[in-house]
Structure formats: C-alpha cells, structure tokens
PDB file of C-alpha atoms in Angstrom:
ATOM      1  CA  MET P   1      -7.262 -19.173  -3.295  1.00 95.00           C
ATOM      2  CA  TYR P   2      -5.804 -22.578  -2.506  1.00 96.00           C
ATOM      3  CA  LYS P   3      -6.479 -21.969   1.202  1.00 96.00           C
ATOM      4  CA  LEU P   4      -9.997 -20.760   0.465  1.00 96.00           C
ATOM      5  CA  GLY P   5     -10.635 -23.997  -1.412  1.00 96.00           C
ATOM      6  CA  GLN P   6      -9.516 -25.937   1.665  1.00 96.00           C
ATOM      7  CA  ILE P   7     -11.666 -23.805   3.980  1.00 96.00           C
ATOM      8  CA  LEU P   8     -14.839 -24.272   1.953  1.00 95.00           C
ATOM      9  CA  ARG P   9     -14.087 -27.957   1.429  1.00 95.00           C
ATOM     10  CA  LYS P  10     -14.056 -28.384   5.207  1.00 95.00           C
ATOM     11  CA  GLN P  11     -17.141 -26.213   5.653  1.00 94.00           C
ATOM     12  CA  TYR P  12     -19.133 -28.287   3.142  1.00 94.00           C
ATOM     13  CA  SER P  13     -17.536 -31.661   3.882  1.00 92.00           C
ATOM     14  CA  ASP P  14     -20.945 -33.310   4.383  1.00 90.00           C
ATOM     15  CA  PHE P  15     -22.082 -32.149   0.963  1.00 91.00           C
ATOM     16  CA  ILE P  16     -19.181 -32.088  -1.492  1.00 91.00           C
ATOM     17  CA  PRO P  17     -18.405 -35.588  -2.833  1.00 88.00           C
ATOM     18  CA  ALA P  18     -15.234 -37.162  -1.459  1.00 87.00           C
ATOM     19  CA  GLN P  19     -13.844 -37.476  -4.983  1.00 91.00           C
ATOM     20  CA  TYR P  20     -13.938 -34.961  -7.793  1.00 94.00           C
ATOM     21  CA  SER P  21     -16.249 -35.842 -10.675  1.00 93.00           C
ATOM     22  CA  ALA P  22     -16.977 -33.692 -13.711  1.00 92.00           C
ATOM     23  CA  LYS P  23     -20.562 -34.926 -13.414  1.00 90.00           C
ATOM     24  CA  ASN P  24     -20.981 -33.223 -10.037  1.00 90.00           C
ATOM     25  CA  ILE P  25     -18.612 -30.259 -10.224  1.00 93.00           C
ATOM     26  CA  ALA P  26     -18.458 -27.485 -12.833  1.00 94.00           C
ATOM     27  CA  VAL P  27     -15.735 -24.820 -12.761  1.00 96.00           C
ATOM     28  CA  ASN P  28     -16.038 -21.697 -14.901  1.00 96.00           C
ATOM     29  CA  SER P  29     -13.829 -18.631 -15.100  1.00 97.00           C
ATOM     30  CA  SER P  30     -13.360 -15.284 -16.708  1.00 96.00           C
ATOM     31  CA  SER P  31     -10.940 -15.578 -19.617  1.00 96.00           C
ATOM     32  CA  VAL P  32      -8.386 -13.399 -17.798  1.00 96.00           C
ATOM     33  CA  ASP P  33      -5.261 -15.401 -16.914  1.00 96.00           C
ATOM     34  CA  ARG P  34      -5.286 -14.412 -13.224  1.00 95.00           C
ATOM     35  CA  CYS P  35      -8.832 -15.671 -12.856  1.00 96.00           C
ATOM     36  CA  ILE P  36      -8.066 -18.977 -14.549  1.00 97.00           C
ATOM     37  CA  MET P  37      -5.007 -19.451 -12.336  1.00 97.00           C
ATOM     38  CA  SER P  38      -7.069 -18.697  -9.232  1.00 96.00           C
ATOM     39  CA  ALA P  39      -9.741 -21.169 -10.338  1.00 97.00           C
ATOM     40  CA  LEU P  40      -7.040 -23.814 -10.675  1.00 97.00           C
ATOM     41  CA  ALA P  41      -5.559 -22.971  -7.259  1.00 97.00           C
ATOM     42  CA  PHE P  42      -8.998 -22.974  -5.614  1.00 97.00           C
ATOM     43  CA  SER P  43      -9.881 -26.313  -7.219  1.00 97.00           C
ATOM     44  CA  ALA P  44      -6.602 -27.820  -6.027  1.00 96.00           C
ATOM     45  CA  GLY P  45      -7.494 -26.849  -2.459  1.00 96.00           C
ATOM     46  CA  MET P  46     -11.099 -28.026  -2.658  1.00 96.00           C
ATOM     47  CA  PHE P  47     -10.533 -31.269  -4.582  1.00 96.00           C
ATOM     48  CA  PRO P  48      -7.336 -33.018  -3.454  1.00 95.00           C
ATOM     49  CA  PRO P  49      -7.094 -36.483  -5.017  1.00 95.00           C
ATOM     50  CA  THR P  50      -8.121 -39.460  -2.910  1.00 92.00           C
ATOM     51  CA  GLY P  51      -8.059 -43.212  -3.504  1.00 91.00           C
ATOM     52  CA  GLU P  52      -7.475 -44.141  -7.133  1.00 92.00           C
ATOM     53  CA  GLN P  53      -7.285 -40.461  -8.082  1.00 94.00           C
ATOM     54  CA  VAL P  54      -3.875 -40.212  -6.389  1.00 93.00           C
ATOM     55  CA  TRP P  55      -1.467 -40.506  -9.314  1.00 94.00           C
ATOM     56  CA  THR P  56       1.786 -39.421  -7.627  1.00 91.00           C
ATOM     57  CA  GLN P  57       3.136 -39.267  -4.084  1.00 90.00           C
ATOM     58  CA  GLU P  58       5.161 -36.149  -4.861  1.00 91.00           C
ATOM     59  CA  ILE P  59       2.242 -33.716  -4.837  1.00 91.00           C
ATOM     60  CA  LEU P  60      -1.345 -33.961  -3.587  1.00 91.00           C
ATOM     61  CA  TRP P  61      -2.912 -32.535  -6.732  1.00 95.00           C
ATOM     62  CA  GLN P  62      -5.006 -33.562  -9.700  1.00 96.00           C
ATOM     63  CA  PRO P  63      -5.935 -31.597 -12.825  1.00 96.00           C
ATOM     64  CA  ILE P  64      -9.401 -30.019 -12.692  1.00 96.00           C
ATOM     65  CA  PRO P  65     -10.860 -28.587 -15.931  1.00 97.00           C
ATOM     66  CA  VAL P  66     -11.739 -24.878 -15.995  1.00 98.00           C
ATOM     67  CA  HIS P  67     -14.081 -23.543 -18.681  1.00 97.00           C
ATOM     68  CA  TYR P  68     -14.371 -19.994 -19.989  1.00 97.00           C
ATOM     69  CA  LEU P  69     -15.865 -17.969 -22.813  1.00 96.00           C
ATOM     70  CA  PRO P  70     -13.956 -15.546 -25.045  1.00 96.00           C
ATOM     71  CA  ARG P  71     -13.929 -12.067 -23.548  1.00 94.00           C
ATOM     72  CA  ASP P  72     -16.173 -10.502 -26.200  1.00 95.00           C
ATOM     73  CA  LEU P  73     -18.871 -13.175 -25.745  1.00 96.00           C
ATOM     74  CA  ASP P  74     -18.966 -13.151 -21.944  1.00 96.00           C
ATOM     75  CA  THR P  75     -21.977 -11.450 -20.317  1.00 96.00           C
ATOM     76  CA  THR P  76     -21.739 -13.139 -16.907  1.00 95.00           C
ATOM     77  CA  LEU P  77     -18.178 -13.011 -15.514  1.00 96.00           C
ATOM     78  CA  VAL P  78     -15.802 -10.581 -17.219  1.00 92.00           C
ATOM     79  CA  MET P  79     -18.922  -8.995 -18.773  1.00 94.00           C
ATOM     80  CA  LYS P  80     -17.195  -7.524 -21.821  1.00 94.00           C
ATOM     81  CA  LYS P  81     -19.618  -8.489 -24.575  1.00 95.00           C
ATOM     82  CA  PRO P  82     -20.230  -5.258 -26.513  1.00 96.00           C
ATOM     83  CA  CYS P  83     -23.207  -3.200 -25.338  1.00 97.00           C
ATOM     84  CA  PRO P  84     -23.468   0.183 -27.124  1.00 97.00           C
ATOM     85  CA  LYS P  85     -26.311   1.493 -24.966  1.00 97.00           C
ATOM     86  CA  TYR P  86     -24.406   0.676 -21.775  1.00 97.00           C
ATOM     87  CA  ASP P  87     -21.257   2.326 -23.148  1.00 97.00           C
ATOM     88  CA  ALA P  88     -23.167   5.513 -23.956  1.00 96.00           C
ATOM     89  CA  MET P  89     -24.660   5.632 -20.472  1.00 96.00           C
ATOM     90  CA  PHE P  90     -21.247   4.916 -18.966  1.00 94.00           C
ATOM     91  CA  LYS P  91     -19.827   8.009 -20.685  1.00 94.00           C
ATOM     92  CA  ASP P  92     -22.589  10.094 -19.133  1.00 94.00           C
ATOM     93  CA  VAL P  93     -21.626   8.728 -15.724  1.00 93.00           C
ATOM     94  CA  GLU P  94     -17.958   9.536 -16.359  1.00 90.00           C
ATOM     95  CA  ASN P  95     -18.850  13.124 -17.151  1.00 91.00           C
ATOM     96  CA  SER P  96     -21.503  13.543 -14.476  1.00 93.00           C
ATOM     97  CA  PRO P  97     -21.398  16.667 -12.262  1.00 94.00           C
ATOM     98  CA  VAL P  98     -21.179  14.489  -9.152  1.00 90.00           C
ATOM     99  CA  LEU P  99     -18.021  12.780 -10.387  1.00 90.00           C
ATOM    100  CA  LYS P 100     -16.438  16.082 -11.316  1.00 91.00           C
ATOM    101  CA  ALA P 101     -17.373  17.492  -7.902  1.00 93.00           C
ATOM    102  CA  LEU P 102     -15.798  14.472  -6.212  1.00 93.00           C
ATOM    103  CA  GLU P 103     -12.558  14.986  -8.110  1.00 92.00           C
ATOM    104  CA  ARG P 104     -12.554  18.676  -7.147  1.00 94.00           C
ATOM    105  CA  LYS P 105     -13.129  17.768  -3.498  1.00 96.00           C
ATOM    106  CA  TYR P 106     -10.152  15.426  -3.481  1.00 96.00           C
ATOM    107  CA  LYS P 107      -7.948  17.534  -5.721  1.00 96.00           C
ATOM    108  CA  PRO P 108      -5.404  18.144  -2.894  1.00 97.00           C
ATOM    109  CA  LEU P 109      -5.026  14.366  -2.498  1.00 97.00           C
ATOM    110  CA  LEU P 110      -4.654  13.885  -6.258  1.00 96.00           C
ATOM    111  CA  GLN P 111      -2.001  16.598  -6.390  1.00 97.00           C
ATOM    112  CA  HIS P 112      -0.166  15.054  -3.424  1.00 97.00           C
ATOM    113  CA  LEU P 113      -0.153  11.645  -5.083  1.00 97.00           C
ATOM    114  CA  SER P 114       1.006  13.133  -8.384  1.00 96.00           C
ATOM    115  CA  LYS P 115       3.871  14.947  -6.706  1.00 96.00           C
ATOM    116  CA  HIS P 116       5.227  11.896  -4.903  1.00 96.00           C
ATOM    117  CA  THR P 117       4.626   9.207  -7.526  1.00 95.00           C
ATOM    118  CA  GLY P 118       5.756  11.129 -10.583  1.00 94.00           C
ATOM    119  CA  MET P 119       2.449  10.145 -12.199  1.00 93.00           C
ATOM    120  CA  GLU P 120      -0.175  12.552 -13.473  1.00 93.00           C
ATOM    121  CA  ILE P 121      -3.169  11.680 -11.297  1.00 93.00           C
ATOM    122  CA  LYS P 122      -6.228  13.747 -12.127  1.00 90.00           C
ATOM    123  CA  THR P 123      -9.092  11.255 -11.987  1.00 90.00           C
ATOM    124  CA  VAL P 124     -10.672   8.819  -9.579  1.00 90.00           C
ATOM    125  CA  ARG P 125      -9.815   6.124 -12.107  1.00 85.00           C
ATOM    126  CA  GLN P 126      -6.115   6.767 -11.631  1.00 91.00           C
ATOM    127  CA  VAL P 127      -6.480   6.805  -7.836  1.00 94.00           C
ATOM    128  CA  GLU P 128      -8.083   3.352  -7.928  1.00 92.00           C
ATOM    129  CA  SER P 129      -5.210   1.926  -9.942  1.00 89.00           C
ATOM    130  CA  LEU P 130      -2.615   3.394  -7.570  1.00 94.00           C
ATOM    131  CA  TYR P 131      -4.548   2.199  -4.521  1.00 95.00           C
ATOM    132  CA  ILE P 132      -4.369  -1.394  -5.745  1.00 93.00           C
ATOM    133  CA  ILE P 133      -0.574  -1.174  -6.021  1.00 93.00           C
ATOM    134  CA  LEU P 134      -0.207   0.278  -2.511  1.00 95.00           C
ATOM    135  CA  HIS P 135      -2.724  -2.158  -1.040  1.00 95.00           C
ATOM    136  CA  ILE P 136      -0.707  -5.070  -2.432  1.00 94.00           C
ATOM    137  CA  GLN P 137       2.414  -3.673  -0.774  1.00 94.00           C
ATOM    138  CA  ARG P 138       0.653  -3.380   2.569  1.00 93.00           C
ATOM    139  CA  TYR P 139      -0.943  -6.822   2.177  1.00 91.00           C
ATOM    140  CA  HIS P 140       2.547  -8.325   1.911  1.00 94.00           C
ATOM    141  CA  ASN P 141       3.781  -6.354   4.942  1.00 94.00           C
ATOM    142  CA  LEU P 142       6.026  -4.126   2.872  1.00 95.00           C
ATOM    143  CA  THR P 143       6.774  -0.631   4.127  1.00 93.00           C
ATOM    144  CA  LEU P 144       4.597   2.016   2.520  1.00 93.00           C
ATOM    145  CA  PRO P 145       6.157   5.288   1.316  1.00 95.00           C
ATOM    146  CA  SER P 146       6.722   7.920   4.012  1.00 96.00           C
ATOM    147  CA  TRP P 147       4.528  10.429   2.148  1.00 96.00           C
ATOM    148  CA  LEU P 148       1.491   8.199   2.645  1.00 96.00           C
ATOM    149  CA  ASN P 149      -0.547   7.863   5.850  1.00 95.00           C
ATOM    150  CA  ASP P 150      -3.544   5.813   6.993  1.00 95.00           C
ATOM    151  CA  SER P 151      -5.982   8.653   6.372  1.00 97.00           C
ATOM    152  CA  MET P 152      -4.859   8.937   2.751  1.00 97.00           C
ATOM    153  CA  MET P 153      -5.132   5.179   2.283  1.00 96.00           C
ATOM    154  CA  ALA P 154      -8.673   5.268   3.690  1.00 96.00           C
ATOM    155  CA  ASP P 155      -9.629   8.033   1.258  1.00 97.00           C
ATOM    156  CA  MET P 156      -8.069   6.111  -1.616  1.00 97.00           C
ATOM    157  CA  LYS P 157      -9.963   2.948  -0.654  1.00 96.00           C
ATOM    158  CA  MET P 158     -13.227   4.899  -0.591  1.00 96.00           C
ATOM    159  CA  LEU P 159     -12.511   6.323  -4.040  1.00 96.00           C
ATOM    160  CA  ALA P 160     -11.589   2.850  -5.302  1.00 94.00           C
ATOM    161  CA  ALA P 161     -14.916   1.461  -4.037  1.00 94.00           C
ATOM    162  CA  ARG P 162     -16.815   4.266  -5.724  1.00 93.00           C
ATOM    163  CA  THR P 163     -14.859   3.593  -8.884  1.00 92.00           C
ATOM    164  CA  LEU P 164     -16.198   0.035  -8.981  1.00 93.00           C
ATOM    165  CA  ALA P 165     -19.731   1.071  -8.075  1.00 93.00           C
ATOM    166  CA  TYR P 166     -20.216   3.614 -10.827  1.00 90.00           C
ATOM    167  CA  TYR P 167     -20.019   0.834 -13.443  1.00 94.00           C
ATOM    168  CA  SER P 168     -23.491  -0.156 -12.206  1.00 94.00           C
ATOM    169  CA  GLU P 169     -24.776   3.304 -11.289  1.00 94.00           C
ATOM    170  CA  THR P 170     -28.201   3.267 -12.947  1.00 95.00           C
ATOM    171  CA  GLU P 171     -30.852   0.570 -12.747  1.00 96.00           C
ATOM    172  CA  TYR P 172     -30.236  -0.199 -16.414  1.00 97.00           C
ATOM    173  CA  MET P 173     -26.499  -0.638 -15.790  1.00 97.00           C
ATOM    174  CA  LYS P 174     -27.214  -2.957 -12.847  1.00 96.00           C
ATOM    175  CA  ARG P 175     -29.554  -4.953 -15.079  1.00 96.00           C
ATOM    176  CA  ILE P 176     -27.043  -5.382 -17.913  1.00 97.00           C
ATOM    177  CA  LYS P 177     -24.081  -6.209 -15.679  1.00 96.00           C
ATOM    178  CA  GLY P 178     -25.237  -7.863 -12.450  1.00 95.00           C
ATOM    179  CA  GLY P 179     -28.537  -8.983 -13.941  1.00 96.00           C
ATOM    180  CA  SER P 180     -26.895 -11.077 -16.637  1.00 95.00           C
ATOM    181  CA  PHE P 181     -25.128 -13.221 -14.046  1.00 96.00           C
ATOM    182  CA  LEU P 182     -28.241 -13.431 -11.863  1.00 96.00           C
ATOM    183  CA  LYS P 183     -30.213 -14.635 -14.885  1.00 96.00           C
ATOM    184  CA  HIS P 184     -27.629 -17.387 -15.363  1.00 95.00           C
ATOM    185  CA  VAL P 185     -27.883 -18.356 -11.676  1.00 95.00           C
ATOM    186  CA  LEU P 186     -31.677 -18.516 -11.696  1.00 95.00           C
ATOM    187  CA  ARG P 187     -31.706 -20.632 -14.860  1.00 94.00           C
ATOM    188  CA  SER P 188     -29.192 -23.022 -13.324  1.00 93.00           C
ATOM    189  CA  MET P 189     -31.255 -23.340 -10.148  1.00 94.00           C
ATOM    190  CA  GLU P 190     -34.414 -24.066 -12.126  1.00 93.00           C
ATOM    191  CA  SER P 191     -32.570 -26.711 -14.165  1.00 92.00           C
ATOM    192  CA  ILE P 192     -31.292 -28.379 -11.003  1.00 91.00           C
ATOM    193  CA  LEU P 193     -34.726 -28.435  -9.376  1.00 92.00           C
ATOM    194  CA  ASN P 194     -36.262 -29.818 -12.582  1.00 91.00           C
ATOM    195  CA  GLY P 195     -33.655 -32.574 -12.789  1.00 88.00           C
ATOM    196  CA  GLN P 196     -32.164 -31.197 -16.010  1.00 87.00           C
ATOM    197  CA  GLU P 197     -28.780 -30.349 -14.479  1.00 79.00           C
ATOM    198  CA  GLU P 198     -26.712 -32.766 -12.435  1.00 77.00           C
ATOM    199  CA  ALA P 199     -23.928 -30.566 -11.075  1.00 84.00           C
ATOM    200  CA  GLN P 200     -24.011 -30.269  -7.298  1.00 87.00           C
ATOM    201  CA  VAL P 201     -21.501 -27.433  -7.213  1.00 93.00           C
ATOM    202  CA  ASN P 202     -21.002 -24.662  -9.765  1.00 95.00           C
ATOM    203  CA  LEU P 203     -17.843 -22.619  -9.206  1.00 96.00           C
ATOM    204  CA  TYR P 204     -17.066 -19.287 -10.865  1.00 97.00           C
ATOM    205  CA  SER P 205     -13.773 -17.405 -10.741  1.00 97.00           C
ATOM    206  CA  ALA P 206     -14.155 -13.772 -11.678  1.00 96.00           C
ATOM    207  CA  HIS P 207     -13.333 -10.202 -10.646  1.00 95.00           C
ATOM    208  CA  ASP P 208     -13.935  -7.774  -7.817  1.00 94.00           C
ATOM    209  CA  ILE P 209     -16.170  -5.778 -10.121  1.00 94.00           C
ATOM    210  CA  THR P 210     -18.163  -8.931 -10.927  1.00 96.00           C
ATOM    211  CA  LEU P 211     -19.075  -9.228  -7.262  1.00 96.00           C
ATOM    212  CA  VAL P 212     -19.924  -5.524  -7.058  1.00 96.00           C
ATOM    213  CA  HIS P 213     -22.188  -5.833 -10.108  1.00 96.00           C
ATOM    214  CA  VAL P 214     -23.996  -8.845  -8.629  1.00 96.00           C
ATOM    215  CA  LEU P 215     -24.345  -7.361  -5.131  1.00 96.00           C
ATOM    216  CA  ARG P 216     -25.681  -4.100  -6.543  1.00 95.00           C
ATOM    217  CA  GLY P 217     -28.004  -6.032  -8.845  1.00 94.00           C
ATOM    218  CA  LEU P 218     -29.359  -7.676  -5.699  1.00 94.00           C
ATOM    219  CA  HIS P 219     -29.590  -4.209  -4.087  1.00 93.00           C
ATOM    220  CA  LEU P 220     -27.547  -5.441  -1.131  1.00 93.00           C
ATOM    221  CA  VAL P 221     -24.749  -2.850  -1.162  1.00 92.00           C
ATOM    222  CA  ASP P 222     -24.222   0.822  -1.883  1.00 89.00           C
ATOM    223  CA  ASP P 223     -21.091   2.405  -3.344  1.00 89.00           C
ATOM    224  CA  THR P 224     -18.722   1.652  -0.453  1.00 88.00           C
ATOM    225  CA  VAL P 225     -17.927  -2.051  -0.963  1.00 92.00           C
ATOM    226  CA  LYS P 226     -14.404  -2.896  -2.129  1.00 93.00           C
ATOM    227  CA  PRO P 227     -13.968  -6.700  -2.347  1.00 94.00           C
ATOM    228  CA  ASP P 228     -10.591  -7.875  -1.088  1.00 93.00           C
ATOM    229  CA  TYR P 229      -8.551 -10.884  -2.191  1.00 91.00           C
ATOM    230  CA  GLY P 230     -10.568 -14.075  -2.377  1.00 94.00           C
ATOM    231  CA  ALA P 231     -13.891 -12.376  -1.630  1.00 96.00           C
ATOM    232  CA  TYR P 232     -16.654 -14.853  -2.306  1.00 96.00           C
ATOM    233  CA  LEU P 233     -20.399 -15.087  -2.760  1.00 95.00           C
ATOM    234  CA  ILE P 234     -22.323 -18.321  -2.253  1.00 95.00           C
ATOM    235  CA  PHE P 235     -25.848 -19.269  -3.282  1.00 95.00           C
ATOM    236  CA  GLU P 236     -27.022 -22.434  -1.518  1.00 94.00           C
ATOM    237  CA  LEU P 237     -29.918 -24.198  -3.238  1.00 94.00           C
ATOM    238  CA  TYR P 238     -31.948 -26.738  -1.259  1.00 93.00           C
ATOM    239  CA  THR P 239     -34.125 -29.522  -2.613  1.00 91.00           C
ATOM    240  CA  ASP P 240     -37.321 -27.763  -1.492  1.00 92.00           C
ATOM    241  CA  GLY P 241     -36.377 -24.727  -3.573  1.00 93.00           C
ATOM    242  CA  GLU P 242     -35.097 -22.576  -0.725  1.00 94.00           C
ATOM    243  CA  VAL P 243     -32.104 -20.364  -1.482  1.00 94.00           C
ATOM    244  CA  LYS P 244     -29.599 -19.170   1.110  1.00 93.00           C
ATOM    245  CA  PHE P 245     -26.966 -16.557   0.464  1.00 92.00           C
ATOM    246  CA  LYS P 246     -23.517 -15.804   1.902  1.00 93.00           C
ATOM    247  CA  TYR P 247     -21.011 -13.063   1.133  1.00 95.00           C
ATOM    248  CA  SER P 248     -17.527 -12.627   2.556  1.00 95.00           C
ATOM    249  CA  ASN P 249     -15.393  -9.625   1.618  1.00 94.00           C
ATOM    250  CA  ALA P 250     -12.117 -11.576   1.845  1.00 93.00           C
ATOM    251  CA  TRP P 251     -10.980 -15.191   1.765  1.00 93.00           C
ATOM    252  CA  ASP P 252     -10.106 -15.190   5.484  1.00 91.00           C
ATOM    253  CA  SER P 253     -13.202 -13.305   6.719  1.00 92.00           C
ATOM    254  CA  GLN P 254     -16.486 -14.661   7.990  1.00 91.00           C
ATOM    255  CA  PRO P 255     -19.593 -14.092   5.841  1.00 92.00           C
ATOM    256  CA  ASP P 256     -21.434 -10.837   6.524  1.00 90.00           C
ATOM    257  CA  PRO P 257     -24.560 -11.767   8.556  1.00 89.00           C
ATOM    258  CA  GLY P 258     -26.245  -8.529   7.506  1.00 87.00           C
ATOM    259  CA  MET P 259     -26.479  -9.552   3.857  1.00 89.00           C
ATOM    260  CA  VAL P 260     -29.663 -11.550   3.374  1.00 87.00           C
ATOM    261  CA  LEU P 261     -31.755 -12.048   0.249  1.00 87.00           C
ATOM    262  CA  CYS P 262     -35.088 -12.356   2.054  1.00 86.00           C
ATOM    263  CA  ARG P 263     -36.253 -11.758   5.607  1.00 80.00           C
ATOM    264  CA  THR P 264     -38.223 -15.000   5.420  1.00 82.00           C
ATOM    265  CA  PRO P 265     -37.187 -18.295   3.769  1.00 83.00           C
ATOM    266  CA  CYS P 266     -36.445 -17.418   0.152  1.00 91.00           C
ATOM    267  CA  LYS P 267     -37.622 -19.758  -2.601  1.00 94.00           C
ATOM    268  CA  VAL P 268     -36.335 -19.731  -6.179  1.00 94.00           C
ATOM    269  CA  LYS P 269     -39.716 -18.558  -7.519  1.00 93.00           C
ATOM    270  CA  GLN P 270     -39.800 -15.770  -4.952  1.00 93.00           C
ATOM    271  CA  LEU P 271     -36.279 -14.761  -5.933  1.00 94.00           C
ATOM    272  CA  GLU P 272     -37.245 -14.720  -9.600  1.00 95.00           C
ATOM    273  CA  HIS P 273     -40.142 -12.396  -8.784  1.00 94.00           C
ATOM    274  CA  MET P 274     -37.946 -10.116  -6.661  1.00 94.00           C
ATOM    275  CA  LEU P 275     -35.324  -9.830  -9.388  1.00 95.00           C
ATOM    276  CA  LYS P 276     -37.641  -9.593 -12.392  1.00 95.00           C
ATOM    277  CA  SER P 277     -36.741  -5.957 -13.078  1.00 95.00           C
ATOM    278  CA  MET P 278     -33.038  -6.807 -12.865  1.00 96.00           C
ATOM    279  CA  ILE P 279     -33.032  -9.666 -15.387  1.00 96.00           C
ATOM    280  CA  PRO P 280     -32.342  -8.771 -19.029  1.00 96.00           C
ATOM    281  CA  VAL P 281     -34.694 -10.611 -21.372  1.00 95.00           C
ATOM    282  CA  ASP P 282     -32.547 -10.230 -24.495  1.00 96.00           C
ATOM    283  CA  TYR P 283     -29.039  -8.849 -23.938  1.00 96.00           C
ATOM    284  CA  ASP P 284     -28.389  -7.906 -27.561  1.00 96.00           C
ATOM    285  CA  GLN P 285     -31.788  -6.272 -27.992  1.00 96.00           C
ATOM    286  CA  GLU P 286     -31.497  -4.282 -24.768  1.00 96.00           C
ATOM    287  CA  CYS P 287     -28.003  -3.107 -25.694  1.00 96.00           C
ATOM    288  CA  ARG P 288     -29.038  -1.450 -28.942  1.00 93.00           C
ATOM    289  CA  LEU P 289     -28.467   2.284 -28.948  1.00 82.00           C
ATOM    290  CA  GLN P 290     -31.761   3.092 -30.615  1.00 64.00           C
ATOM    291  CA  LEU P 291     -33.531   1.756 -27.529  1.00 39.00           C
ATOM    292  CA  ALA P 292     -31.801   4.301 -25.323  1.00 40.00           C
ATOM    293  CA  SER P 293     -33.842   7.088 -23.833  1.00 44.00           C
ATOM    294  CA  ASN P 294     -32.173  10.272 -22.647  1.00 43.00           C
ATOM    295  CA  SER P 295     -29.416   8.843 -20.468  1.00 39.00           C
ATOM    296  CA  SER P 296     -27.977  12.217 -19.440  1.00 36.00           C
ATOM    297  CA  THR P 297     -30.329  12.528 -16.483  1.00 32.00           C
ATOM    298  CA  SER P 298     -28.905  12.878 -12.993  1.00 32.00           C
ATOM    299  CA  LEU P 299     -26.137  10.312 -12.664  1.00 31.00           C
ATOM    300  CA  SER P 300     -24.278  10.123  -9.409  1.00 28.00           C
ATOM    301  CA  ILE P 301     -21.280   7.898  -9.390  1.00 27.00           C
ATOM    302  CA  TRP P 302     -17.624   7.690 -10.240  1.00 28.00           C
ATOM    303  CA  THR P 303     -15.276   6.346 -12.867  1.00 23.00           C
ATOM    304  CA  GLY P 304     -12.417   3.873 -12.816  1.00 24.00           C
ATOM    305  CA  TYR P 305     -10.163   1.385 -14.492  1.00 20.00           C
ATOM    306  CA  VAL P 306     -10.695  -2.014 -12.955  1.00 22.00           C
ATOM    307  CA  ILE P 307      -7.729  -4.165 -11.966  1.00 25.00           C
ATOM    308  CA  CYS P 308      -8.718  -7.783 -11.531  1.00 27.00           C
ATOM    309  CA  ILE P 309      -8.814  -9.132  -7.991  1.00 32.00           C
ATOM    310  CA  VAL P 310      -9.927 -12.697  -8.426  1.00 39.00           C
ATOM    311  CA  THR P 311     -13.066 -13.612  -6.555  1.00 47.00           C
ATOM    312  CA  THR P 312     -15.143 -16.717  -6.198  1.00 48.00           C
ATOM    313  CA  ILE P 313     -18.851 -17.105  -6.805  1.00 52.00           C
ATOM    314  CA  ILE P 314     -20.216 -20.480  -5.801  1.00 53.00           C
ATOM    315  CA  ILE P 315     -23.612 -22.066  -6.329  1.00 51.00           C
ATOM    316  CA  CYS P 316     -24.346 -25.157  -4.264  1.00 53.00           C
ATOM    317  CA  ASN P 317     -27.286 -27.544  -4.568  1.00 51.00           C
ATOM    318  CA  PHE P 318     -28.091 -28.872  -1.101  1.00 49.00           C
ATOM    319  CA  SER P 319     -30.418 -31.394   0.403  1.00 43.00           C
ATOM    320  CA  GLN P 320     -32.678 -29.594   2.882  1.00 41.00           C
ATOM    321  CA  ASN P 321     -31.749 -32.041   5.628  1.00 39.00           C
ATOM    322  CA  MET P 322     -28.081 -31.096   5.492  1.00 39.00           C
ATOM    323  CA  TYR P 323     -28.374 -29.149   8.732  1.00 34.00           C
TER     324      TYR P 323
END
C-alpha cells in the first residue's frame, strides 16, 4: 500500500498539493485494523513530508489522520450496520438450489482439500477461506503443497470470486451494499461542485468485498471478479461536472480500460440518473423485515466468509484543464 501511495502520488503530481493539508485531503477507513494500517501505509507513500513538515531526518514520514465509524454504524465501507431484510435474503441465497448444485459439482475438489488439509471443507465459504491462505503463500513465492496444482487453484479462485459476488446477488442486495457507498460518493461530488466541500482528495481504505459491492452496484462486473492486494477504484471529478472512472484489480496493475461508466462524457447528474434505482433512500426503512416481499424467488449465487484484503477507493476533484 505504501508503494501504491507513491505510484498514485506520481500519477497525480500535477493535482495533489505538494504538502499534506487536512483541508484538502480526507482519509477514511473501515474500522478493521488491517484497513486502518493500510490507510496509514498508503498515506505515508502519497504524502511524504516536505519543507517545514519534515520533523526528523531519520524517517521520511509524517502522521496522517485516518477516520472511521464503528462497525455497526458503517453502511459504506465495512457495511456491517444491521439490516434484517438483507440478512433474510442472504439466507435464501445461501440455501439456493444453484449454490447447492455448485457445491455438488465441485464435491471432488472439496473432498480432496479436506483430505489433505485435515479440515472439513463442505462449502464454497470454506474454499474461499482456504484459497486466501494458499494465495498468500504463492504471493510470497513460497512453495505450495504437492497435492495442489494450478488447475485446482484456478477452480478455487473462481469459487472465491463467486463467494464475494453472492453477497450482492439480487438488485436489492446491490442497492443496500454497493448503493450505500455510491450514495455517499454522489453526495460528496455534489457538495464539491456546490462549493460546500473543500477536500480535493477523498481516500477510502476498505475490503475486497467493498469493491465487489460497488462494481456490481455499477453493473460493471459479473461474479468472476476477485480483487487482489491493493486493488483500487478511482472516481475523478472535474470542475465542469464530468466524472471519470478507473479500476485496477491489483496495486501493480494498470487500470482496466474496459470498465467505463458511460460511453459518452459522464456528468454527475447523468450518473445520478443512471444509478437512481441503486441508491437507497432510507437505509433503516429499507432494511425493515416487514417491507420484504417473497425473497425466496430464484437466487443464483454462492456463499462465503470474507477475509479482508485491503483495497483503496479514491475520489478526486479535478480541474477540467488538468490534461
């Protein structure tokens, strides 16, 4: 994350102020320790002290404040504020025929993993958790177990991606999860354009599933995206109201040119219209169980326990003549 901060600092060197100022920069995080630590590391890379901000010659670092909400109040990053209607729909997804069929299809793999790990692996959820462990080993160039091959790892990655996607399987689930963050983004953009908000850069440190929720809320991805370490999403806001969008699936990868919000220049008002069905009006009201219709209709996704891979979501306010 420190390196990603340096990379984006260089990329936006003509825009980001030379010196950090709380007036211009806002850093927010999920309340999970790993996310806070990554926000701090990213900020250290993006905002090295210069001039009078240099307070020691021993380390090129300055403290940058990171803000977060308690887990049970957060609807935008860790997204764990209670939502009974969502929870009820989630249980239907967990027990959906498609999920059960998927687990039957990959039963030989689950049995193979159980045999060699000593763990009882019967669900896609458990495969996702194991995949993260093995992926970390491979990421650090450690030798993988002899009972594992590339084909198995590919299958496990696919199941892990589906695990993340099923948390936003229905349009309602996309609205409650990804839509809550998108609502926050749109409000921030409107405030900036109206002169009510001064921050030039809003930084958010969150989770792999946060990115999946947002991307699926934007209807930009299906159920095959598995964000890697340091994956990031950037909204660029220009003074004429145009919004540009970038997504990279890892800190050291180039943004995906195929992910675009609009085929023509996209304005904030246009984006608000496009996303109207995805934006919750009143989170608490829409989460009440008595508002739920029959949620046991055809659900077609998978279940999983999410392990946090810290990601970065960045909103930048640009002058249109930057380029």
